[in-house]
Coordinates of C-alpha atoms in Angstrom, one line a residue:
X1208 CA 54.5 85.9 -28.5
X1209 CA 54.7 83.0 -27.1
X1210 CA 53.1 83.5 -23.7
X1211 CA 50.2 85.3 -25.6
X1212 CA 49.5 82.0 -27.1
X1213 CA 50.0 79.9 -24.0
X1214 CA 47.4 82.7 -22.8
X1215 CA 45.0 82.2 -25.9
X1216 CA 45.2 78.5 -25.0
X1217 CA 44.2 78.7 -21.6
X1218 CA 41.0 80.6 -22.4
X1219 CA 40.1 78.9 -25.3
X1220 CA 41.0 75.2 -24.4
X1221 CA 40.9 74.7 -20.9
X1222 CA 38.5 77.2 -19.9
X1223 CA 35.8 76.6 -22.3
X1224 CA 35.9 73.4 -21.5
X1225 CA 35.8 73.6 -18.1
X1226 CA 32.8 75.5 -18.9
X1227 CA 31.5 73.3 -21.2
X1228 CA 32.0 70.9 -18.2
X1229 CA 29.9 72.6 -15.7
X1230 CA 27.0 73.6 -18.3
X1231 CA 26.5 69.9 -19.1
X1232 CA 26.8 69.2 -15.6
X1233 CA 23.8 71.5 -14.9
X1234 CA 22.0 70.2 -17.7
X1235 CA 22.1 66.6 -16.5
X1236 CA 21.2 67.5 -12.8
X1237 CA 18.3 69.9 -14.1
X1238 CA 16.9 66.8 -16.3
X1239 CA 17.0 64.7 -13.5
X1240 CA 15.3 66.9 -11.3
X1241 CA 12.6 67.5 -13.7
X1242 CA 12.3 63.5 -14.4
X1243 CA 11.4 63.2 -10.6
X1244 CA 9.6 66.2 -10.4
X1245 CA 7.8 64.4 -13.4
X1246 CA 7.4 61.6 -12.0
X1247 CA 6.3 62.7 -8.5
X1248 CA 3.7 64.8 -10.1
X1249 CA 2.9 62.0 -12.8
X1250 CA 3.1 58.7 -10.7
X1251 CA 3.3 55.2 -12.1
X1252 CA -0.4 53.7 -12.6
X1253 CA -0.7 50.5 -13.5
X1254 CA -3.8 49.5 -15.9
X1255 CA -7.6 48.3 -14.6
X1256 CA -9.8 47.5 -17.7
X1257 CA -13.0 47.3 -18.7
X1258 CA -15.7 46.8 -21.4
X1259 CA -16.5 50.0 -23.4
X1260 CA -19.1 52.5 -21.9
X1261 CA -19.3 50.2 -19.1
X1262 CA -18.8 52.4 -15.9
X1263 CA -19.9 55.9 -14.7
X1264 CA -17.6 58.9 -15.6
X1265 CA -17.5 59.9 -12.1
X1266 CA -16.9 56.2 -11.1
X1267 CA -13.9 56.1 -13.9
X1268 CA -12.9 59.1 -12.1
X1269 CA -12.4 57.5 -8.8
X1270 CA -10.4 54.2 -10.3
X1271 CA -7.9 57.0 -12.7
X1272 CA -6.5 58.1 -9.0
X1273 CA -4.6 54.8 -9.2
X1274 CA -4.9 53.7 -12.2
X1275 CA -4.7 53.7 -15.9
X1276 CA -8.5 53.2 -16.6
X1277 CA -8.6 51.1 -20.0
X1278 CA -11.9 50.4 -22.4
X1279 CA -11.6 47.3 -24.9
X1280 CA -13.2 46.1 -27.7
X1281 CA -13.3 42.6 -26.6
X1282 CA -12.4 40.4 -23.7
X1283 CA -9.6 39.0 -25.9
X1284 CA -7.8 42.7 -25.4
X1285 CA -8.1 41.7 -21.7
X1286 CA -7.5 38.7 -21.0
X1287 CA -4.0 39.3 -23.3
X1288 CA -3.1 42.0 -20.9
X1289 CA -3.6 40.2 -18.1
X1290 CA -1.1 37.1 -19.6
X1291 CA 1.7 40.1 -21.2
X1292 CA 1.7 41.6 -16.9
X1293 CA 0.0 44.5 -18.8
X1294 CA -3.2 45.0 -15.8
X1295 CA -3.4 44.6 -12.3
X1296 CA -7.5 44.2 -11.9
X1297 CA -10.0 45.3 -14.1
X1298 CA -13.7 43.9 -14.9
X1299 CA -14.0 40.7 -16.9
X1300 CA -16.6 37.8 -17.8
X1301 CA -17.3 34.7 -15.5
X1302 CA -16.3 32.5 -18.1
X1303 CA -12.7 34.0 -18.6
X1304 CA -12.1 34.1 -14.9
X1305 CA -12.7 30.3 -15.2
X1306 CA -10.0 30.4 -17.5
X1307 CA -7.9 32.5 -15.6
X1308 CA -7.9 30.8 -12.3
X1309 CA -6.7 27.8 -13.9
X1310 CA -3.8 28.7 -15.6
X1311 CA -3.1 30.2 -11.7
X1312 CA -3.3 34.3 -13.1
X1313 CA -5.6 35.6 -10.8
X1314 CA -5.5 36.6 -7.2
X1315 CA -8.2 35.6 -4.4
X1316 CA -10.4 38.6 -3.3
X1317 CA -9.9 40.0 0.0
X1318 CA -13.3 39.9 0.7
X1319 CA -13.0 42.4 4.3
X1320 CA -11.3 45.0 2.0
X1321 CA -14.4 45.5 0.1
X1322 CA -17.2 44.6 2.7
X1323 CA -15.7 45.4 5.9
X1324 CA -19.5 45.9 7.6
X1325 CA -20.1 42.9 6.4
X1326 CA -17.3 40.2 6.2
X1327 CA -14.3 39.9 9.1
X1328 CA -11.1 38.8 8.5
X1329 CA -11.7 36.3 10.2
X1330 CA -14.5 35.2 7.5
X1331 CA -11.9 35.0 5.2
X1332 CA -10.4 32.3 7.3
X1333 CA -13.6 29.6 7.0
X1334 CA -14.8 29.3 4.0
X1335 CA -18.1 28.4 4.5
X1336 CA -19.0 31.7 6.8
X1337 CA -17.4 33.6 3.7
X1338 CA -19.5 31.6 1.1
X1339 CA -22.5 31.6 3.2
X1340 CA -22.4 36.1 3.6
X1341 CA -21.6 36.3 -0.1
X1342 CA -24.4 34.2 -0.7
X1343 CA -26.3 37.2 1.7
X1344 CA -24.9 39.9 -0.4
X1345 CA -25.9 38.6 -4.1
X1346 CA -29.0 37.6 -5.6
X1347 CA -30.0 33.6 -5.5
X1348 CA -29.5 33.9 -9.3
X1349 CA -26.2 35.2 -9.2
X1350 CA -24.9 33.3 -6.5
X1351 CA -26.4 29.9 -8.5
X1352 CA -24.5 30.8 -11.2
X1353 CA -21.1 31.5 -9.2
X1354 CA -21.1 28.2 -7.9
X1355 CA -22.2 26.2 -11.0
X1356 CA -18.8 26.5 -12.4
X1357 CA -17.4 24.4 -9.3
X1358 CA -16.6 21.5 -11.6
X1359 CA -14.7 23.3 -13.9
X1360 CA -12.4 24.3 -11.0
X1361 CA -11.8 21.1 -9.9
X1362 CA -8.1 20.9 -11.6
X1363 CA -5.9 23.1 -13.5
X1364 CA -5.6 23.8 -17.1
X1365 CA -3.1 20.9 -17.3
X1366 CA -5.7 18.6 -15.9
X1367 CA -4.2 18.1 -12.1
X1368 CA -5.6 19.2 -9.0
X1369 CA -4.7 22.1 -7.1
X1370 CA -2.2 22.2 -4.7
X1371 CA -4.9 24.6 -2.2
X1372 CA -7.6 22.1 -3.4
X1373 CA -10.7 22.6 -5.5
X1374 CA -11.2 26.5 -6.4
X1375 CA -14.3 28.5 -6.4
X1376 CA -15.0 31.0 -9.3
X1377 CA -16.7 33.5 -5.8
X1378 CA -13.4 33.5 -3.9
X1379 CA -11.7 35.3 -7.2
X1380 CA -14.4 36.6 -9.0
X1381 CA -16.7 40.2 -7.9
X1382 CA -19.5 40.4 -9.9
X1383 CA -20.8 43.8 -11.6
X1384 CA -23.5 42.8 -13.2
X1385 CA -25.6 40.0 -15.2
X1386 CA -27.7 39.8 -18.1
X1387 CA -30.4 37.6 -19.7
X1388 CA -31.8 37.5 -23.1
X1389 CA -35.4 38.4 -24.3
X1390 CA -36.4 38.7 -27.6
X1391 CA -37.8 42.6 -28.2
X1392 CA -39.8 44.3 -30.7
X1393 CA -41.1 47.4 -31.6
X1394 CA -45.0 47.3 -32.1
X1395 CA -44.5 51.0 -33.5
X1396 CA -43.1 49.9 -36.5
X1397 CA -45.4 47.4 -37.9
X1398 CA -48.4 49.7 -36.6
X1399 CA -47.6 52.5 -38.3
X1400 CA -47.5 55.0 -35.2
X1401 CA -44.7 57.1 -36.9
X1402 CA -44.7 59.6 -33.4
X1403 CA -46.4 60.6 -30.1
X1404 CA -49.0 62.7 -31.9
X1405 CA -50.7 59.3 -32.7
X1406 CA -49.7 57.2 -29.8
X1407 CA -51.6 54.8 -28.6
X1408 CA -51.0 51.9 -25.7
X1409 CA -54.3 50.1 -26.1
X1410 CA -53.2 49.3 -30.0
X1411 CA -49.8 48.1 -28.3
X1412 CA -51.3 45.9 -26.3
X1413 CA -54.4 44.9 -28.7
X1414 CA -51.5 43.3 -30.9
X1415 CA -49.5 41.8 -27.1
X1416 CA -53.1 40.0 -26.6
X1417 CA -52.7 38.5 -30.2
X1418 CA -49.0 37.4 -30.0
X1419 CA -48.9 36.2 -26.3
X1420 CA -52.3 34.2 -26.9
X1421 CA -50.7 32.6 -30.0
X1422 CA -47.9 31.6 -27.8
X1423 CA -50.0 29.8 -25.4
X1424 CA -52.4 27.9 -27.7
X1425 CA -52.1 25.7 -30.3
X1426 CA -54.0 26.4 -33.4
X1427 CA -54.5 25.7 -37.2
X1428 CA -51.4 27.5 -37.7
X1429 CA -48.8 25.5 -35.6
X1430 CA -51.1 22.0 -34.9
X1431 CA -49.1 19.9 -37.2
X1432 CA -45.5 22.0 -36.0
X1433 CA -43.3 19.4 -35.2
X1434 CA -41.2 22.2 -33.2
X1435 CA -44.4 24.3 -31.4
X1436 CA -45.1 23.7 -27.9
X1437 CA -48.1 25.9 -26.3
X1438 CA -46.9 27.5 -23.5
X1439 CA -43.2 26.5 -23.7
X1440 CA -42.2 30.4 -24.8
X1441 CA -39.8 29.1 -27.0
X1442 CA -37.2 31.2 -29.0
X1443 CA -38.8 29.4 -31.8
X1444 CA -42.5 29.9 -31.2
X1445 CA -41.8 33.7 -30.3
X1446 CA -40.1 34.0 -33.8
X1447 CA -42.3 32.2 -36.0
X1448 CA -45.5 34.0 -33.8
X1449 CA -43.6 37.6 -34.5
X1450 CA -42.9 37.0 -37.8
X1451 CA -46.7 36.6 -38.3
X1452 CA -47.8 39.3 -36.9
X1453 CA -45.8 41.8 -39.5
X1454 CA -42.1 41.9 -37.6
X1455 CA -39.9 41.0 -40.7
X1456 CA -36.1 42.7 -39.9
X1457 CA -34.3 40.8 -37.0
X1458 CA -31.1 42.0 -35.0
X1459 CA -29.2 39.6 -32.8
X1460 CA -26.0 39.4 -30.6
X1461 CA -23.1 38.1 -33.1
X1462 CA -21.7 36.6 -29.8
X1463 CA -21.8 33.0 -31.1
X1464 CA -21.5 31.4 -27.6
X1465 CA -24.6 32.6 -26.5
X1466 CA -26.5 31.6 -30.3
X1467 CA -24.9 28.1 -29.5
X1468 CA -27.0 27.9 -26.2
X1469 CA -30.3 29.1 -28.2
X1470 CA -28.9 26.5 -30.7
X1471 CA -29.1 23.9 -27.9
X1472 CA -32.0 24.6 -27.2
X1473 CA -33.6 23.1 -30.7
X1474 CA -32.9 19.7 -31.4
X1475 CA -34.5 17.1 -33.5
X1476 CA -35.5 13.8 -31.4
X1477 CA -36.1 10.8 -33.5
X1478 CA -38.0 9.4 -31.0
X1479 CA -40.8 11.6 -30.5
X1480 CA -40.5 13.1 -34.4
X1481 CA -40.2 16.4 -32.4
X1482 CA -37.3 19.8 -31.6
X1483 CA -37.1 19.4 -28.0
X1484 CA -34.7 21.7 -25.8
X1485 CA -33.9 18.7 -23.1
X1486 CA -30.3 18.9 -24.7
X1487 CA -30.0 22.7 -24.1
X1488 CA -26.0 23.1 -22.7
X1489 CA -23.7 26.2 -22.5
X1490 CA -21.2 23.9 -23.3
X1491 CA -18.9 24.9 -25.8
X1492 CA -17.0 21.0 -25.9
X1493 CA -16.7 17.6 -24.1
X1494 CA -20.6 17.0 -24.6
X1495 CA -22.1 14.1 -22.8
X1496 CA -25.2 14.3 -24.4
X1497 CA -25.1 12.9 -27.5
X1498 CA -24.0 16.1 -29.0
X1499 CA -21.2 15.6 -31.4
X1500 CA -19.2 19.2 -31.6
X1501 CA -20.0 23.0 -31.7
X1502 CA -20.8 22.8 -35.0
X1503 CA -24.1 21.1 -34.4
X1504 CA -24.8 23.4 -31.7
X1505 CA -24.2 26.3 -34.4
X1506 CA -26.3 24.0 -37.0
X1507 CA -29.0 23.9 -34.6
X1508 CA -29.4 27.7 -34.3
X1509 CA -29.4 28.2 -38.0
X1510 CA -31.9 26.1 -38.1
X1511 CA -33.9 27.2 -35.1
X1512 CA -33.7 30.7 -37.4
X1513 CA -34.6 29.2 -40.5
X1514 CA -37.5 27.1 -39.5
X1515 CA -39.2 30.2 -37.3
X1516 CA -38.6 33.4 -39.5
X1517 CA -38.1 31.4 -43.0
X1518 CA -34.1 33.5 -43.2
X1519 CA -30.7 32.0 -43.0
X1520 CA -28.3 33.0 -41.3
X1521 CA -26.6 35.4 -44.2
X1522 CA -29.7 36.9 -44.8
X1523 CA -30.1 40.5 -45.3
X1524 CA -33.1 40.6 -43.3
X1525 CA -31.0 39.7 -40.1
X1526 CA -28.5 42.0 -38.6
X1527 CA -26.0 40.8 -36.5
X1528 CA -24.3 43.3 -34.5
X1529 CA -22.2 43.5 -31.3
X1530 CA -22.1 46.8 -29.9
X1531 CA -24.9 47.2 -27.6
X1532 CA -26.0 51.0 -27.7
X1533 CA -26.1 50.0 -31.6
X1534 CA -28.5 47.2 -30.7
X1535 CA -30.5 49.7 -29.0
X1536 CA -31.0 52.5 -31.3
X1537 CA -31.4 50.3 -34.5
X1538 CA -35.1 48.5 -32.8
X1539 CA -35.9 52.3 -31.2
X1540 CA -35.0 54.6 -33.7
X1541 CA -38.0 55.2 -35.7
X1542 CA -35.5 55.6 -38.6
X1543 CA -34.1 51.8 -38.6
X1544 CA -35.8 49.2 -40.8
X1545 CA -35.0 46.8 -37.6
X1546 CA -38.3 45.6 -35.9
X1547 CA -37.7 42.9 -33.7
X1548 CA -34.0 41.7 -31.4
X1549 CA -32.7 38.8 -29.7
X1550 CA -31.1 41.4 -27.5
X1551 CA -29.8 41.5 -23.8
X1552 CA -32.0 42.1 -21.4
X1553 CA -30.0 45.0 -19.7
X1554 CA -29.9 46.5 -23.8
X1555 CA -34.0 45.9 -24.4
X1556 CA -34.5 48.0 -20.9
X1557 CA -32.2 50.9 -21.9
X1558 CA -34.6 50.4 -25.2
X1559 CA -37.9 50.1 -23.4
X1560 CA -36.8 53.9 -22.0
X1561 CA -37.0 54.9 -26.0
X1562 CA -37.1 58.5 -24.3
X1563 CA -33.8 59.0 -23.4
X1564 CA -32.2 57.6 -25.9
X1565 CA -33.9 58.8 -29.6
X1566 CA -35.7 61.9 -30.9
X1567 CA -39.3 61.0 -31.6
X1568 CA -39.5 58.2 -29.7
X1569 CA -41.0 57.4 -26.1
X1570 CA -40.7 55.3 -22.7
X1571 CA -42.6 51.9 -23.3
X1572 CA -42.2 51.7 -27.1
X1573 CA -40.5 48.6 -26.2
X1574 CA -42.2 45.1 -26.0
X1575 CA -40.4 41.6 -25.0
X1576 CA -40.7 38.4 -24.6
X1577 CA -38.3 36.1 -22.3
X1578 CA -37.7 33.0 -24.4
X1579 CA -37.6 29.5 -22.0
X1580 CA -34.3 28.5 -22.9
X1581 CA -32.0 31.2 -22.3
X1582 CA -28.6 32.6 -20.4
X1583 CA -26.8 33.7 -18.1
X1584 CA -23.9 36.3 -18.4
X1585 CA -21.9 37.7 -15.0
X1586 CA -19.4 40.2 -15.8
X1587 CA -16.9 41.2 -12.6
X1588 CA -13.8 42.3 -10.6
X1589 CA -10.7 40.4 -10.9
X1590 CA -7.4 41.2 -9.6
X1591 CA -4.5 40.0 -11.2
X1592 CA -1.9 37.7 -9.4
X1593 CA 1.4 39.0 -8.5
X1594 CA -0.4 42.2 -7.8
X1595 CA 2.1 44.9 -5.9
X1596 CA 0.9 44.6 -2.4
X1597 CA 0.5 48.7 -2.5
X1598 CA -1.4 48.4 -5.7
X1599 CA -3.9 45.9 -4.4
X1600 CA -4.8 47.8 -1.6
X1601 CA -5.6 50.8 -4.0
X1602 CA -8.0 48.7 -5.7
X1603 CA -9.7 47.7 -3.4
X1604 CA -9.9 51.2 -2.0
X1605 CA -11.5 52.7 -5.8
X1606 CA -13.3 49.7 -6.3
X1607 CA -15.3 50.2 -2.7
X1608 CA -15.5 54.0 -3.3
X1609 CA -17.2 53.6 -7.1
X1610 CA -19.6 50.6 -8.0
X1611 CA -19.3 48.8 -4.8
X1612 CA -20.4 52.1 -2.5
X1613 CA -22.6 51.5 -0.2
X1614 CA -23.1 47.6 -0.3
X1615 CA -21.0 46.7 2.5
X1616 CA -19.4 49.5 4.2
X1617 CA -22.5 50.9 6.1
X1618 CA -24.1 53.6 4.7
X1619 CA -26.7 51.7 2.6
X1620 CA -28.0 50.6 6.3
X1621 CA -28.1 54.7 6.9
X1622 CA -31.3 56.3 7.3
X1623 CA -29.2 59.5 6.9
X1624 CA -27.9 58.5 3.2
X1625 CA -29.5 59.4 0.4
X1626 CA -29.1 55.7 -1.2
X1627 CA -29.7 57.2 -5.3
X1628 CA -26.1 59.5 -4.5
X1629 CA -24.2 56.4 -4.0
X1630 CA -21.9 55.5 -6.6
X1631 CA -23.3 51.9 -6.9
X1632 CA -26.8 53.2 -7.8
X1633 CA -25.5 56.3 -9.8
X1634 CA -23.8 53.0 -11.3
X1635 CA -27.1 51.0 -12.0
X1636 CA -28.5 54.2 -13.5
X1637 CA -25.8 55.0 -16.0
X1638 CA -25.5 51.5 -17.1
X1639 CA -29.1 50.2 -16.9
X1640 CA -28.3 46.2 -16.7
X1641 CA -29.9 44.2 -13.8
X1642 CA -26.7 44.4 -10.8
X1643 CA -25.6 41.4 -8.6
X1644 CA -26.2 42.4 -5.3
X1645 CA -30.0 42.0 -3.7
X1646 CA -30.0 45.1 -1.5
X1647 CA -29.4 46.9 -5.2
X1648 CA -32.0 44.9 -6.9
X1649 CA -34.9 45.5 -4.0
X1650 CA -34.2 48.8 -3.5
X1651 CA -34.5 49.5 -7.7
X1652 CA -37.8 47.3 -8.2
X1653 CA -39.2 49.2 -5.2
X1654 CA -38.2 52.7 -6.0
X1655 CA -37.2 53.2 -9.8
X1656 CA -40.1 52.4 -11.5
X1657 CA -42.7 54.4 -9.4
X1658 CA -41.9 57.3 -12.1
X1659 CA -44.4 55.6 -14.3
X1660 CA -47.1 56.5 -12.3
X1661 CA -46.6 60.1 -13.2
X1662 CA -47.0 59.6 -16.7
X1663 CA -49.6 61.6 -19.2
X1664 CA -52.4 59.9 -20.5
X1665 CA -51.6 61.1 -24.4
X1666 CA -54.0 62.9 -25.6
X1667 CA -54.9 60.7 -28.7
X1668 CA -56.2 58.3 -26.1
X1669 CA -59.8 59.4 -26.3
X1670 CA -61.4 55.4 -26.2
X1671 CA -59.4 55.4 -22.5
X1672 CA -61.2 56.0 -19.4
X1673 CA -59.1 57.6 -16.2
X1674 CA -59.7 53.9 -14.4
X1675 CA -58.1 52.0 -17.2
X1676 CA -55.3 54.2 -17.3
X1677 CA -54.6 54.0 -13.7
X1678 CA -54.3 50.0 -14.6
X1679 CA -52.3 50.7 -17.5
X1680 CA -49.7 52.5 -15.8
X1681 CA -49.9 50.0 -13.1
X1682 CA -49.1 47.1 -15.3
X1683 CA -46.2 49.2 -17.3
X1684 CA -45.0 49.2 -14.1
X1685 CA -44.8 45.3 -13.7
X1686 CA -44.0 44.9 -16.8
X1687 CA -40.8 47.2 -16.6
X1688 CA -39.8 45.6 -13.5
X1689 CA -40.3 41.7 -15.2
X1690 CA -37.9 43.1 -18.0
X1691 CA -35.4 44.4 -15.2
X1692 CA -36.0 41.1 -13.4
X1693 CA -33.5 38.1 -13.8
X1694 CA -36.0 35.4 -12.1
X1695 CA -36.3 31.7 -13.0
X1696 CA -40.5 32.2 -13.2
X1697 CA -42.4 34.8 -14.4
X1698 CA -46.1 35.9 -13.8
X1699 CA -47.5 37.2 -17.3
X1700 CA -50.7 39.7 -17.0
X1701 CA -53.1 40.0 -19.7
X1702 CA -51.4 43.4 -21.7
X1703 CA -52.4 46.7 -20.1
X1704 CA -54.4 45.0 -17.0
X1705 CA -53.6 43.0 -13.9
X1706 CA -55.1 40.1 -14.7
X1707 CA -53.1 36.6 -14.7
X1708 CA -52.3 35.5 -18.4
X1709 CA -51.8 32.1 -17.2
X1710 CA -54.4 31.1 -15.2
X1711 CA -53.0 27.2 -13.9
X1712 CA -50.4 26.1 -11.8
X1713 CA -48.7 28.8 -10.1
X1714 CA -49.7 31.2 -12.9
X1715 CA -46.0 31.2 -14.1
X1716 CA -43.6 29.8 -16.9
X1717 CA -40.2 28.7 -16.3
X1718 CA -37.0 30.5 -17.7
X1719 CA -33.9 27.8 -17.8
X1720 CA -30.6 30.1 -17.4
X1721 CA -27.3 28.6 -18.6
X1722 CA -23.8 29.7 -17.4
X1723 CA -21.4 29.2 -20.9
X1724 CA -18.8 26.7 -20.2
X1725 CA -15.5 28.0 -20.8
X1726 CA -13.1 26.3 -23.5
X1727 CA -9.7 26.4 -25.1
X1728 CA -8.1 29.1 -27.3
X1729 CA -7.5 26.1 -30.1
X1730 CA -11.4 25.3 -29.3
X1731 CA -12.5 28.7 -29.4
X1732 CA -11.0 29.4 -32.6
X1733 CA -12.6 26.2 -34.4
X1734 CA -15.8 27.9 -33.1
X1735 CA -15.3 31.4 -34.6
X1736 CA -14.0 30.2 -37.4
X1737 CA -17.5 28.0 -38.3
X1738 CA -19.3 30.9 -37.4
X1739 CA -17.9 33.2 -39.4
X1740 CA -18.2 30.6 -42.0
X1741 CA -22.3 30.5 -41.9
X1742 CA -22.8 34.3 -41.5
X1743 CA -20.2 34.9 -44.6
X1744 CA -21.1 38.1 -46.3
X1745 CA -21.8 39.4 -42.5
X1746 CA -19.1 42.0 -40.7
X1747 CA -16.9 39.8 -38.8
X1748 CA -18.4 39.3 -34.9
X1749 CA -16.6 39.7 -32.1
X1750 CA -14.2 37.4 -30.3
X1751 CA -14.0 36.5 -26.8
X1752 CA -12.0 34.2 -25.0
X1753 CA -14.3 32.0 -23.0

């Protein structure tokens, strides 16, 4: 009996245990092998952000080799990643790169990496050869605008200089691309032309005659304005001249930087009794023009709105919204109230293609105007200091195979590549705003309008001869390539002909561009807040950290 129980024991103790040993034993070793099977099969990748609907797919594709591709709402989300060590690079505004290099959280660009046909390593070494070949690679606008924030990189955020000397936003900053504003409207809407079936260009640009000649005269209407100036193409005199014409629902930007330039724009001198703009900033504090704080600025624009369309700034007849495919389908859709926009100008061409983006509705539906006092807005690549060495190099790597392609490893100089399949153009197209580098820009204003020429006279054009719509098409064509454009003088025609609109001087009007001026969180904050606090009864705009 009793060895039958030392039996039982050893079989039912020791040996199931034993057993029980080994199975977890298995177990373990099998989930470690499938955590590194995992894990080789599902690598670490770090994150690279960027703005919503902001990239190519197929460029998105290339960066999610390496990388967690991320889409924000606002820059805030962003630039709190990049302070939490939650990104590594990503795509970011000139302003919060400002920001960012001087509280020392971003990493200089290696320059060769992403233009080896067209910067050395030994470029990187003297920094005027570097600056001189970026200078070669971007537009004179964007390059301008680089460098004009030079003095706010003079010290760090703590006030004290560098230990590496004065910084440059170009040596950490890739730009993407830039924007301007114009104000756009849709003739369509107030001329009762519901579809194509009673389209008409010449009544489009019957009622362009009326407004631009308005804007360049001075008449019975505007004589005793203390605010009008003829020729000026004010953001005031293109309101108040719109408004007259029929154009009654407005849609703006809620970025209240960029309303605080416009703002700047219009302010009362004593002096002459006049609004001038000779105080226009895209400072957001420390003014050394007389200008007390931001809340003037924001004053300024509420009045600027007031005075020119008769609405405040809660009024239901304006709309202020921040997505920008919203922007564009409320002033194309023939189903919107909206009728006029002080839009983007990369938003207003994506509207002037009405055609691609809403039933019932056509390329060139689209007018604008580019107001005198206006901005500037650079979006780019930054790369995060403290970047893994391994990491950086893959950025650099996606980042030259997507929206870079092309622009500085060679085959843009290849009569043997097709330049419209490279990603950078495929880019352009996808995202429609005006890029940063000048072999980009030329080749699009010499190529990518010339599809204009193929269009059909409509039918309900009978009063049109074959002649004048030769010069119609002709002067879309200009006309498209002027909204593309980010110039600091434009040539106006008269609508729908290639005649000069201005006919003294150099046949031109000047458009002022300001760079915003970055400022503190506890600044930034003060700002919102009094925003929000004169568009009450509005949805809440966006932030972004400037």
């Amino acid at each position: 009996m009793n060895k039958n129980k030392l039996l039982y024991f050893l079989k039912t103790k020791i040996l199931t245990k034993q057993v029980a040993f080994g199975a977890f034993g298995l177990a373990i070793t099998a989930g470690l092998a499938g955590t590194i099977g995992y894990k080789y099969s599902h690598p670490f990748k770090p994150s690279f952000f960027n703005y919503k609907q902001y990239m190519l797919e197929e460029n998105q594709d290339i960066i999610r080799k390496y990388f967690d591709y991320k889409e924000f709402d606002t820059l805030n989300q962003f630039t709190n990643a990049i302070l939490t060590n939650k990104a590594v690079a990503g795509i970011g505004s000139d302003a919060q790169a400002v920001n960012l290099i001087k509280k020392n959280k971003l990493k200089k660009i290696n320059f060769h990496k992403l233009f080896p046909n067209v910067i050395s390593e030994s470029d990187l070494e003297n920094k005027d050869i570097l600056a001189q070949k970026l200078q070669e690679l971007y537009t004179e606008q964007v390059w301008q605008h680089l460098s004009s924030y030079d003095k706010e990189l003079e010290v760090d955020e703590n006030g004290k200089e560098f230990s590496d000397g004065k910084r440059h936003l170009w040596e950490y900053f890739t730009p993407y691309f830039s924007q301007d504003m114009v104000v756009a409207y849709n003739p369509s809407k107030v001329l009762n032309i519901k579809n194509d079936e009673n389209l008409n260009f010449k009544k489009y640009y019957d009622l362009d005659k009326q407004i631009l000649n308005d804007l360049i005269t001075t008449n019975e209407d505007n004589e005793n304005d203390n605010s009008w100036e003829a020729g000026s193409f004010s953001l005031y005199s293109i309101l108040k001249t719109l408004k007259k014409y029929g154009f009654n629902n407005l849609e703006a930007t809620d970025a209240v930087r960029d309303n605080m330039i416009y703002g700047s724009g219009y302010r009362f001198d004593k002096e002459s009794n006049k609004y001038v703009d000779s105080y226009a900033t895209g400072k957001g504090n420390d003014f050394d023009n007389g200008i007390k704080d931001h809340k003037e600025l924001i004053n300024q624009f509420a009045d600027l709105i007031k005075n020119s369309t008769g609405y405040s700034l809660n009024s239901p007849k304006i709309n202020f919204i921040g997505d920008g495919l919203e922007l564009v389908d409320r002033i194309v859709n023939p189903a919107s109230d909206i009728q006029f926009g002080i839009i983007y100008n990369g938003d207003a061409f994506d509207a002037y293609k009405g055609a691609d983006n809403v039933n019932n509705s056509h390329d060139g539906a689209i007018r604008y105007i580019k107001p005198k006092t206006n901005l500037l807005l650079i979006d780019g690549l930054v790369i995060v200091d403290g970047i893994d060495k391994e990491f950086e190099d893959k950025v650099y790597e996606v980042v030259k195979n997507s929206f870079l392609e092309g622009l500085g490893d060679g085959q843009w100089e290849d009569s043997g590549v097709d330049k419209t399949e490279l990603h950078s153009y495929l880019n352009f197209d996808n995202v429609g705003y005006t890029p940063a580098f000048k072999k980009l820009v030329d080749f699009i204003e010499e190529n990518d309008f010339e599809y204009i020429e193929n269009w059909s006279k409509p039918s309900t054009m009978t009063d049109v001869s074959d002649d004048e719509w030769e010069d119609m098409k002709k002067y879309e064509q200009q006309y498209a390539s002027n909204l593309f454009a980010i110039n600091a003088k434009y040539n106006l025609k008269v609508p729908g002909t290639l005649q000069d609109l201005i006919t003294s001087g150099d046949k031109t009007y000047t458009v002022n561009h300001y760079d915003i001026k970055p400022v503190d969180e506890k600044t930034l904050t003060e700002i919102e807040t009094y925003w929000n606090l004169k568009i009450k009864n509005k949805r809440k705009t966006r932030v972004f950290l400037f």
